[in-house]
Amino acid sequence: MTDVRIHLHFTMAAAVPLRLLDVVFRPDHLLFVEYDYPTPLDLARGAPAREADAFAALLRSEGLAAALDTADAVTGLPYEGVDAIHVYDGGRFGREAVVVDPDGGSARVVRVHGDIDLDGFTAALEDVVAGYDVTVSRRTGLALGSWLRRLVPR
């Protein structure tokens, strides 16, 4: 799995309808890999965690190409097109979140539902994008500012 530098496991898009996805950081770009629309019944039964674990296991055992073949949608974004990546701790009441802010586009917000070491993730992320003009920041609180900017026209 040398072409995968960081695998951000078990996240959901902060949009409606909910999308279960993982974010894969590669040496020169990142991938948003979407693989399910969880329903309220799925959420109540814990199905998203099982599906996320199955995707991660496939990625580890069969590699990135096999995992991508099972995805519903894959969106790539080269680091040259990313202005900033913000890592939020969720504050007292929210979930951890990662906001990818592209140059001239809408921010992509993902809420992290799996276990994450925010300091370790942020340090690894800084290492991955070190050769690019991408700002990586660690923030406290909810990632609402980035989400709300999508609703307000510029």
PDB file of C-alpha atoms in Angstrom:
ATOM      1  CA  MET A   1       0.000   0.000   0.000  1.00  0.00           C
ATOM      2  CA  THR A   2       2.941   2.332  -0.686  1.00  0.00           C
ATOM      3  CA  ASP A   3       0.827   4.639  -2.834  1.00  0.00           C
ATOM      4  CA  VAL A   4      -1.381   5.441   0.189  1.00  0.00           C
ATOM      5  CA  ARG A   5       0.264   7.794   2.670  1.00  0.00           C
ATOM      6  CA  ILE A   6      -2.734   8.301   5.007  1.00  0.00           C
ATOM      7  CA  HIS A   7      -6.067   6.523   5.097  1.00  0.00           C
ATOM      8  CA  LEU A   8      -8.722   8.525   6.968  1.00  0.00           C
ATOM      9  CA  HIS A   9     -11.140   5.785   7.864  1.00  0.00           C
ATOM     10  CA  PHE A  10     -14.907   5.880   8.509  1.00  0.00           C
ATOM     11  CA  THR A  11     -16.020   9.402   7.769  1.00  0.00           C
ATOM     12  CA  MET A  12     -19.307  10.819   6.586  1.00  0.00           C
ATOM     13  CA  ALA A  13     -19.855  13.742   4.303  1.00  0.00           C
ATOM     14  CA  ALA A  14     -21.334  16.671   6.182  1.00  0.00           C
ATOM     15  CA  ALA A  15     -24.205  16.970   3.737  1.00  0.00           C
ATOM     16  CA  VAL A  16     -27.617  15.508   3.092  1.00  0.00           C
ATOM     17  CA  PRO A  17     -28.030  12.738   2.166  1.00  0.00           C
ATOM     18  CA  LEU A  18     -25.336  11.247   4.345  1.00  0.00           C
ATOM     19  CA  ARG A  19     -22.507   9.589   2.429  1.00  0.00           C
ATOM     20  CA  LEU A  20     -20.160   7.068   3.997  1.00  0.00           C
ATOM     21  CA  LEU A  21     -16.668   7.663   2.694  1.00  0.00           C
ATOM     22  CA  ASP A  22     -12.974   7.372   3.375  1.00  0.00           C
ATOM     23  CA  VAL A  23     -10.327   9.896   2.445  1.00  0.00           C
ATOM     24  CA  VAL A  24      -7.111   8.515   0.976  1.00  0.00           C
ATOM     25  CA  PHE A  25      -4.087  10.800   0.913  1.00  0.00           C
ATOM     26  CA  ARG A  26      -1.633   9.765  -1.793  1.00  0.00           C
ATOM     27  CA  PRO A  27       1.775  11.324  -2.546  1.00  0.00           C
ATOM     28  CA  ASP A  28       0.435  13.910  -5.031  1.00  0.00           C
ATOM     29  CA  HIS A  29      -3.349  14.001  -4.532  1.00  0.00           C
ATOM     30  CA  LEU A  30      -6.167  12.936  -2.273  1.00  0.00           C
ATOM     31  CA  LEU A  31      -9.213  10.817  -2.996  1.00  0.00           C
ATOM     32  CA  PHE A  32     -12.703  11.005  -1.532  1.00  0.00           C
ATOM     33  CA  VAL A  33     -13.926   7.416  -1.824  1.00  0.00           C
ATOM     34  CA  GLU A  34     -17.699   7.155  -1.345  1.00  0.00           C
ATOM     35  CA  TYR A  35     -19.207   3.740  -0.802  1.00  0.00           C
ATOM     36  CA  ASP A  36     -22.626   3.929   0.863  1.00  0.00           C
ATOM     37  CA  TYR A  37     -25.717   5.997   1.698  1.00  0.00           C
ATOM     38  CA  PRO A  38     -26.513   4.978   5.268  1.00  0.00           C
ATOM     39  CA  THR A  39     -30.184   5.056   6.221  1.00  0.00           C
ATOM     40  CA  PRO A  40     -31.460   5.805   9.735  1.00  0.00           C
ATOM     41  CA  LEU A  41     -32.025   2.064  10.198  1.00  0.00           C
ATOM     42  CA  ASP A  42     -28.428   1.358   9.109  1.00  0.00           C
ATOM     43  CA  LEU A  43     -27.193   3.928  11.624  1.00  0.00           C
ATOM     44  CA  ALA A  44     -29.265   2.393  14.429  1.00  0.00           C
ATOM     45  CA  ARG A  45     -27.940  -1.101  13.642  1.00  0.00           C
ATOM     46  CA  GLY A  46     -24.277  -0.030  13.373  1.00  0.00           C
ATOM     47  CA  ALA A  47     -24.011  -1.034   9.709  1.00  0.00           C
ATOM     48  CA  PRO A  48     -21.827   1.934   8.663  1.00  0.00           C
ATOM     49  CA  ALA A  49     -19.042   0.885  11.047  1.00  0.00           C
ATOM     50  CA  ARG A  50     -19.095  -2.652   9.635  1.00  0.00           C
ATOM     51  CA  GLU A  51     -19.025  -1.369   6.050  1.00  0.00           C
ATOM     52  CA  ALA A  52     -16.176   1.029   6.860  1.00  0.00           C
ATOM     53  CA  ASP A  53     -14.203  -1.798   8.469  1.00  0.00           C
ATOM     54  CA  ALA A  54     -14.814  -4.020   5.424  1.00  0.00           C
ATOM     55  CA  PHE A  55     -13.555  -1.268   3.089  1.00  0.00           C
ATOM     56  CA  ALA A  56     -10.432  -0.742   5.234  1.00  0.00           C
ATOM     57  CA  ALA A  57      -9.762  -4.492   5.323  1.00  0.00           C
ATOM     58  CA  LEU A  58     -10.068  -4.695   1.539  1.00  0.00           C
ATOM     59  CA  LEU A  59      -7.693  -1.748   1.148  1.00  0.00           C
ATOM     60  CA  ARG A  60      -5.129  -3.461   3.401  1.00  0.00           C
ATOM     61  CA  SER A  61      -5.432  -6.925   1.887  1.00  0.00           C
ATOM     62  CA  GLU A  62      -6.070  -6.281  -1.815  1.00  0.00           C
ATOM     63  CA  GLY A  63      -4.705  -2.770  -2.311  1.00  0.00           C
ATOM     64  CA  LEU A  64      -6.033   0.568  -3.462  1.00  0.00           C
ATOM     65  CA  ALA A  65      -7.131  -0.493  -6.957  1.00  0.00           C
ATOM     66  CA  ALA A  66      -9.348  -3.289  -5.597  1.00  0.00           C
ATOM     67  CA  ALA A  67     -10.854  -1.008  -2.958  1.00  0.00           C
ATOM     68  CA  LEU A  68     -11.598   1.695  -5.530  1.00  0.00           C
ATOM     69  CA  ASP A  69     -13.340  -0.875  -7.734  1.00  0.00           C
ATOM     70  CA  THR A  70     -15.947  -1.367  -4.988  1.00  0.00           C
ATOM     71  CA  ALA A  71     -16.614   2.365  -4.520  1.00  0.00           C
ATOM     72  CA  ASP A  72     -19.792   4.099  -5.646  1.00  0.00           C
ATOM     73  CA  ALA A  73     -17.850   7.268  -6.501  1.00  0.00           C
ATOM     74  CA  VAL A  74     -14.271   8.497  -6.319  1.00  0.00           C
ATOM     75  CA  THR A  75     -13.323  12.170  -6.464  1.00  0.00           C
ATOM     76  CA  GLY A  76      -9.666  13.072  -6.826  1.00  0.00           C
ATOM     77  CA  LEU A  77      -8.111  16.395  -5.919  1.00  0.00           C
ATOM     78  CA  PRO A  78      -4.443  17.197  -6.624  1.00  0.00           C
ATOM     79  CA  TYR A  79      -2.642  19.036  -3.828  1.00  0.00           C
ATOM     80  CA  GLU A  80      -1.866  21.849  -6.313  1.00  0.00           C
ATOM     81  CA  GLY A  81      -5.594  22.607  -6.203  1.00  0.00           C
ATOM     82  CA  VAL A  82      -5.878  22.634  -2.396  1.00  0.00           C
ATOM     83  CA  ASP A  83      -5.522  25.871  -0.457  1.00  0.00           C
ATOM     84  CA  ALA A  84      -5.876  24.485   3.087  1.00  0.00           C
ATOM     85  CA  ILE A  85      -6.820  21.461   5.143  1.00  0.00           C
ATOM     86  CA  HIS A  86      -8.279  22.167   8.588  1.00  0.00           C
ATOM     87  CA  VAL A  87      -8.544  19.510  11.284  1.00  0.00           C
ATOM     88  CA  TYR A  88     -11.212  20.207  13.919  1.00  0.00           C
ATOM     89  CA  ASP A  89     -11.507  18.494  17.294  1.00  0.00           C
ATOM     90  CA  GLY A  90     -15.325  18.834  17.393  1.00  0.00           C
ATOM     91  CA  GLY A  91     -15.384  20.838  20.592  1.00  0.00           C
ATOM     92  CA  ARG A  92     -17.407  19.640  23.509  1.00  0.00           C
ATOM     93  CA  PHE A  93     -20.424  18.357  21.593  1.00  0.00           C
ATOM     94  CA  GLY A  94     -19.380  17.603  18.034  1.00  0.00           C
ATOM     95  CA  ARG A  95     -17.360  15.072  16.127  1.00  0.00           C
ATOM     96  CA  GLU A  96     -13.888  15.507  14.803  1.00  0.00           C
ATOM     97  CA  ALA A  97     -13.931  16.838  11.249  1.00  0.00           C
ATOM     98  CA  VAL A  98     -11.571  17.471   8.381  1.00  0.00           C
ATOM     99  CA  VAL A  99     -12.209  20.320   5.969  1.00  0.00           C
ATOM    100  CA  VAL A 100     -10.490  20.327   2.590  1.00  0.00           C
ATOM    101  CA  ASP A 101     -10.603  23.838   1.170  1.00  0.00           C
ATOM    102  CA  PRO A 102      -9.763  23.834  -2.552  1.00  0.00           C
ATOM    103  CA  ASP A 103      -8.570  26.866  -4.499  1.00  0.00           C
ATOM    104  CA  GLY A 104     -11.650  28.625  -5.841  1.00  0.00           C
ATOM    105  CA  GLY A 105     -14.104  25.874  -4.967  1.00  0.00           C
ATOM    106  CA  SER A 106     -16.458  24.744  -2.234  1.00  0.00           C
ATOM    107  CA  ALA A 107     -14.972  23.281   0.915  1.00  0.00           C
ATOM    108  CA  ARG A 108     -15.454  19.563   1.458  1.00  0.00           C
ATOM    109  CA  VAL A 109     -16.284  18.710   5.071  1.00  0.00           C
ATOM    110  CA  VAL A 110     -16.087  15.170   6.416  1.00  0.00           C
ATOM    111  CA  ARG A 111     -17.004  14.185   9.963  1.00  0.00           C
ATOM    112  CA  VAL A 112     -14.836  11.469  11.447  1.00  0.00           C
ATOM    113  CA  HIS A 113     -16.768   8.590  13.020  1.00  0.00           C
ATOM    114  CA  GLY A 114     -13.809   6.260  13.554  1.00  0.00           C
ATOM    115  CA  ASP A 115     -10.994   6.520  16.052  1.00  0.00           C
ATOM    116  CA  ILE A 116      -8.461   9.213  15.250  1.00  0.00           C
ATOM    117  CA  ASP A 117      -5.351  10.633  16.901  1.00  0.00           C
ATOM    118  CA  LEU A 118      -5.771  14.239  15.803  1.00  0.00           C
ATOM    119  CA  ASP A 119      -2.214  15.301  16.646  1.00  0.00           C
ATOM    120  CA  GLY A 120      -0.716  12.305  14.844  1.00  0.00           C
ATOM    121  CA  PHE A 121      -3.025  12.755  11.873  1.00  0.00           C
ATOM    122  CA  THR A 122      -2.227  16.470  11.602  1.00  0.00           C
ATOM    123  CA  ALA A 123       1.533  15.817  11.774  1.00  0.00           C
ATOM    124  CA  ALA A 124       1.289  13.071   9.125  1.00  0.00           C
ATOM    125  CA  LEU A 125      -0.808  15.355   6.924  1.00  0.00           C
ATOM    126  CA  GLU A 126       1.776  18.138   7.192  1.00  0.00           C
ATOM    127  CA  ASP A 127       4.412  15.627   6.081  1.00  0.00           C
ATOM    128  CA  VAL A 128       2.360  14.455   3.079  1.00  0.00           C
ATOM    129  CA  VAL A 129       1.720  17.974   1.734  1.00  0.00           C
ATOM    130  CA  ALA A 130       5.145  19.398   2.676  1.00  0.00           C
ATOM    131  CA  GLY A 131       6.160  19.926  -0.964  1.00  0.00           C
ATOM    132  CA  TYR A 132       2.959  21.784  -1.819  1.00  0.00           C
ATOM    133  CA  ASP A 133       1.540  25.205  -0.954  1.00  0.00           C
ATOM    134  CA  VAL A 134      -1.134  23.739   1.343  1.00  0.00           C
ATOM    135  CA  THR A 135      -1.830  25.147   4.791  1.00  0.00           C
ATOM    136  CA  VAL A 136      -2.600  22.519   7.434  1.00  0.00           C
ATOM    137  CA  SER A 137      -4.192  23.762  10.641  1.00  0.00           C
ATOM    138  CA  ARG A 138      -5.462  22.168  13.826  1.00  0.00           C
ATOM    139  CA  ARG A 139      -8.549  23.904  15.222  1.00  0.00           C
ATOM    140  CA  THR A 140     -10.850  23.583  18.189  1.00  0.00           C
ATOM    141  CA  GLY A 141     -14.627  23.550  17.979  1.00  0.00           C
ATOM    142  CA  LEU A 142     -17.064  22.584  15.285  1.00  0.00           C
ATOM    143  CA  ALA A 143     -16.326  22.813  11.567  1.00  0.00           C
ATOM    144  CA  LEU A 144     -19.454  24.907  11.029  1.00  0.00           C
ATOM    145  CA  GLY A 145     -17.704  27.938   9.549  1.00  0.00           C
ATOM    146  CA  SER A 146     -16.520  25.988   6.519  1.00  0.00           C
ATOM    147  CA  TRP A 147     -19.870  24.299   6.123  1.00  0.00           C
ATOM    148  CA  LEU A 148     -21.831  27.550   6.380  1.00  0.00           C
ATOM    149  CA  ARG A 149     -19.597  29.258   3.784  1.00  0.00           C
ATOM    150  CA  ARG A 150     -20.965  26.779   1.237  1.00  0.00           C
ATOM    151  CA  LEU A 151     -24.478  28.128   1.825  1.00  0.00           C
ATOM    152  CA  VAL A 152     -23.611  31.807   1.482  1.00  0.00           C
ATOM    153  CA  PRO A 153     -22.862  33.028  -2.042  1.00  0.00           C
ATOM    154  CA  ARG A 154     -19.647  34.977  -2.433  1.00  0.00           C
TER     155      ARG A 154
END
